[in-house]
Structure formats: structure tokens, C-alpha cells
Amino acid sequence: MDSILVCGVDEAGRGPLAGPVYAAAVILDRKRRINGLADSKVLAPERRELLAGRIRERAIAWAVAHASVEEIDRLNIFHASMLAMRRAVQGLGVQPEEAWVDGNHCPGLLCKTRAIVDGDALHPVISAASILAKTERDAEMCALSARFPRYGFDRHKGYATSEHLDALGRLGPCEIHRRSFHAVGVFFQKDLFSDSWGAMAETLRVRSYRMYCDARKLAVGPGLTLLEFRAGERRLRRAYADVLASAEAAPQVDLVDRVLSDAKAQLRAATRPRRTD
């Protein structure tokens, strides 16, 4: 890194249910050291803000870019993240000789690129990009919270926290929610979570939605055996016995039954012995 101009690249916001995905590109100046650079996820918000200011002051070049919610839904979150990264590198104003990208995929760039798993924890130049992307996105989500105050975006930043899911269960999605994500897209499946669901008592409305979210989480859980899945299904049905017994929630119960049945069928197919003719 001492002999070539390297930019670090990272993104923030691939996982949330709402808001744009951000990316940053940074070229550090080795003559102007910044102590304490680390993966943004392990830093306290106050520390991130302090370091972000130092990065902007001392870096040779830096840029932050984003891909919108519309682009996420149109392209999918992976391609939208790559787009945001390309925009960040293009916005540097200085052409790097090499780009080090956090993760295992690289966006298409004009310079040589390296994908580095856990790069934000291993290389300060990527840590710096991680910090800028995270602080810029957090600031944007706080601004969006002023427009949509009932969702708590300033606190959870759009991630699928219990608070956020409860808000979705009460209110349904707003315009900055990502329709291509299952927990949001389900609201647009005919009338499952619109007309009849909206007429429910609030507690049942929230509970029926949370039941769906927990069923989806169980269905996509990595590495589960069929036995473990069935145990998880029993726990879920006990936890939401009130919803399962409600005639009003029948469409949502049917949806959850389909989600769980499809997941069990896939697990059975994966464990079925192959014929050797």
C-alpha cells in the first residue's frame, strides 16, 4: 500500500428493511495518521462521528454515494450495493491504482480491485470507508425519521428490530420501505396485509404480522435439520396460539402454513437419499 494509491471501499445498509444503501471510498494519506480506525460496527456512534471528521480532514480523497430504495427494488440489494460502490469510487476526484473492497465481491471499476472478507476489520483504509458509509447513512435515516416519525428510524436505522417490526405491524410500510424484502413485500400480496388486516384490532394486527416474520425467519434459517425445524415450528405455534385461533387472522395463518410447509418440503428433499441406478 505504501507504493501505490489504494482506495478502501465499503457499504452500509444492505440488511435494513428501509432506506437507501450507502457506500464510501477513501484514499488515506499515510503521512497523516488516523488512530483508532476499525470496523464501524464495533465502534460507538460518538467514536464513529469523531473518526469520520478526521477521515474527511486528513484523507487524500473521500466520497460517499448511495443507491435509492427504488434502485434496490429494481436491481436487488446486491446490485444496488455494487452500484453505490461504483458511484463512490467515481466520486473521489482522484483515480486510485487499486481498490480494496470489503466482502467477497467487487463492483466493476476502472482500476484493479481486490475483495477482502472482513476487510473493514483488517485494513484501515477499508475501515475508514466503513465509518464514512455508516455515519452518512445513519444521518440520512435520522433525517427520514423526521418525515416518517412513527417508525423510529432514528433509533433502529431501518433494521428489522422488534420496535421496527411492531411499527410495520401497526402501520404497514411507508414509501421508503424496500418492497423487494419479504417482510415488506408481503403487504402487497393481494389483501393479506391490507384491507382485512387493517380492520383488525391493533394487537392482533401486530401479532399476525410478527407471526409471519418469525415464520419466514425460521424457514430461511441456515443449517437446520428437519427435526430442528419441526421443534422451531412447534415453538412458533405455541407462541402465536392466539393468532392461530382467530378467525379474523385466517388469511395470515394460511400464508404462514404455506411458508412452513414449503420449508419442510425443501428440507425433506435435501435429506432424501439419492437413487443410484
mmCIF file of C-alpha atoms in Angstrom, residues 118-212:
data_model
loop_
_atom_site.group_PDB
_atom_site.id
_atom_site.type_symbol
_atom_site.label_atom_id
_atom_site.label_comp_id
_atom_site.label_asym_id
_atom_site.label_seq_id
_atom_site.Cartn_x
_atom_site.Cartn_y
_atom_site.Cartn_z
ATOM 1 C CA ASP A 118 -13.665 -8.873 6.881
ATOM 2 C CA GLY A 119 -11.576 -6.172 5.240
ATOM 3 C CA ASP A 120 -13.210 -3.495 7.398
ATOM 4 C CA ALA A 121 -11.613 -5.138 10.437
ATOM 5 C CA LEU A 122 -8.259 -5.886 8.792
ATOM 6 C CA HIS A 123 -7.286 -2.825 6.773
ATOM 7 C CA PRO A 124 -7.550 0.790 7.998
ATOM 8 C CA VAL A 125 -8.322 2.085 4.503
ATOM 9 C CA ILE A 126 -11.431 -0.113 4.357
ATOM 10 C CA SER A 127 -12.297 0.693 7.976
ATOM 11 C CA ALA A 128 -12.307 4.374 7.007
ATOM 12 C CA ALA A 129 -14.749 3.686 4.170
ATOM 13 C CA SER A 130 -16.909 1.648 6.527
ATOM 14 C CA ILE A 131 -17.057 4.521 9.007
ATOM 15 C CA LEU A 132 -17.996 7.133 6.404
ATOM 16 C CA ALA A 133 -20.680 4.935 4.832
ATOM 17 C CA LYS A 134 -22.192 4.120 8.220
ATOM 18 C CA THR A 135 -22.221 7.681 9.574
ATOM 19 C CA GLU A 136 -23.675 9.118 6.352
ATOM 20 C CA ARG A 137 -26.417 6.508 6.215
ATOM 21 C CA ASP A 138 -27.273 6.933 9.893
ATOM 22 C CA ALA A 139 -27.592 10.685 9.348
ATOM 23 C CA GLU A 140 -29.915 10.082 6.391
ATOM 24 C CA MET A 141 -32.105 7.715 8.413
ATOM 25 C CA CYS A 142 -32.383 10.315 11.176
ATOM 26 C CA ALA A 143 -33.478 12.872 8.571
ATOM 27 C CA LEU A 144 -36.032 10.421 7.167
ATOM 28 C CA SER A 145 -37.332 9.832 10.685
ATOM 29 C CA ALA A 146 -38.478 13.459 10.739
ATOM 30 C CA ARG A 147 -40.580 12.742 7.627
ATOM 31 C CA PHE A 148 -41.916 9.427 8.936
ATOM 32 C CA PRO A 149 -41.870 9.896 12.714
ATOM 33 C CA ARG A 150 -43.987 6.906 13.735
ATOM 34 C CA TYR A 151 -41.462 4.244 12.638
ATOM 35 C CA GLY A 152 -38.470 5.122 14.833
ATOM 36 C CA PHE A 153 -35.933 5.261 12.007
ATOM 37 C CA ASP A 154 -33.664 7.479 14.101
ATOM 38 C CA ARG A 155 -33.263 4.614 16.580
ATOM 39 C CA HIS A 156 -33.132 1.406 14.520
ATOM 40 C CA LYS A 157 -31.986 2.917 11.184
ATOM 41 C CA GLY A 158 -34.393 0.690 9.249
ATOM 42 C CA TYR A 159 -33.124 -2.655 10.538
ATOM 43 C CA ALA A 160 -35.615 -5.392 11.428
ATOM 44 C CA THR A 161 -35.637 -4.743 15.160
ATOM 45 C CA SER A 162 -38.591 -5.670 17.326
ATOM 46 C CA GLU A 163 -39.543 -1.988 17.503
ATOM 47 C CA HIS A 164 -39.465 -1.641 13.731
ATOM 48 C CA LEU A 165 -41.451 -4.817 13.080
ATOM 49 C CA ASP A 166 -44.080 -3.755 15.605
ATOM 50 C CA ALA A 167 -44.356 -0.398 13.821
ATOM 51 C CA LEU A 168 -44.792 -2.160 10.489
ATOM 52 C CA GLY A 169 -47.451 -4.347 12.065
ATOM 53 C CA ARG A 170 -49.351 -1.301 13.277
ATOM 54 C CA LEU A 171 -48.916 0.995 10.297
ATOM 55 C CA GLY A 172 -47.873 -1.016 7.263
ATOM 56 C CA PRO A 173 -44.946 0.190 5.110
ATOM 57 C CA CYS A 174 -44.208 3.737 4.010
ATOM 58 C CA GLU A 175 -42.579 4.944 0.802
ATOM 59 C CA ILE A 176 -39.000 4.327 1.971
ATOM 60 C CA HIS A 177 -39.575 0.656 2.787
ATOM 61 C CA ARG A 178 -37.999 -1.870 0.412
ATOM 62 C CA ARG A 179 -40.781 -3.787 -1.312
ATOM 63 C CA SER A 180 -38.328 -6.420 -2.575
ATOM 64 C CA PHE A 181 -37.688 -7.564 1.011
ATOM 65 C CA HIS A 182 -40.086 -10.287 2.203
ATOM 66 C CA ALA A 183 -41.073 -8.552 5.435
ATOM 67 C CA VAL A 184 -42.255 -5.559 3.391
ATOM 68 C CA GLY A 185 -43.349 -7.226 0.152
ATOM 69 C CA VAL A 186 -45.935 -9.334 1.980
ATOM 70 C CA PHE A 187 -48.047 -6.200 2.450
ATOM 71 C CA PHE A 188 -48.528 -6.068 -1.304
ATOM 72 C CA GLN A 189 -49.723 -9.677 -1.730
ATOM 73 C CA LYS A 190 -53.374 -9.117 -2.631
ATOM 74 C CA ASP A 191 -55.274 -8.327 0.585
ATOM 75 C CA LEU A 192 -53.298 -10.447 3.037
ATOM 76 C CA PHE A 193 -51.979 -7.443 4.922
ATOM 77 C CA SER A 194 -54.133 -4.608 3.642
ATOM 78 C CA ASP A 195 -57.927 -4.369 3.783
ATOM 79 C CA SER A 196 -58.980 -7.213 6.072
ATOM 80 C CA TRP A 197 -55.776 -6.980 8.070
ATOM 81 C CA GLY A 198 -56.141 -3.218 8.530
ATOM 82 C CA ALA A 199 -59.573 -3.716 10.096
ATOM 83 C CA MET A 200 -58.213 -5.964 12.859
ATOM 84 C CA ALA A 201 -57.688 -4.812 16.402
ATOM 85 C CA GLU A 202 -54.171 -3.371 16.659
ATOM 86 C CA THR A 203 -52.828 -6.116 18.935
ATOM 87 C CA LEU A 204 -53.979 -8.894 16.598
ATOM 88 C CA ARG A 205 -52.729 -6.947 13.588
ATOM 89 C CA VAL A 206 -49.242 -6.644 15.054
ATOM 90 C CA ARG A 207 -49.214 -10.237 16.308
ATOM 91 C CA SER A 208 -50.300 -11.676 12.945
ATOM 92 C CA TYR A 209 -47.546 -9.785 11.173
ATOM 93 C CA ARG A 210 -44.902 -10.779 13.711
ATOM 94 C CA MET A 211 -46.015 -14.405 13.314
ATOM 95 C CA TYR A 212 -45.347 -14.149 9.589
#
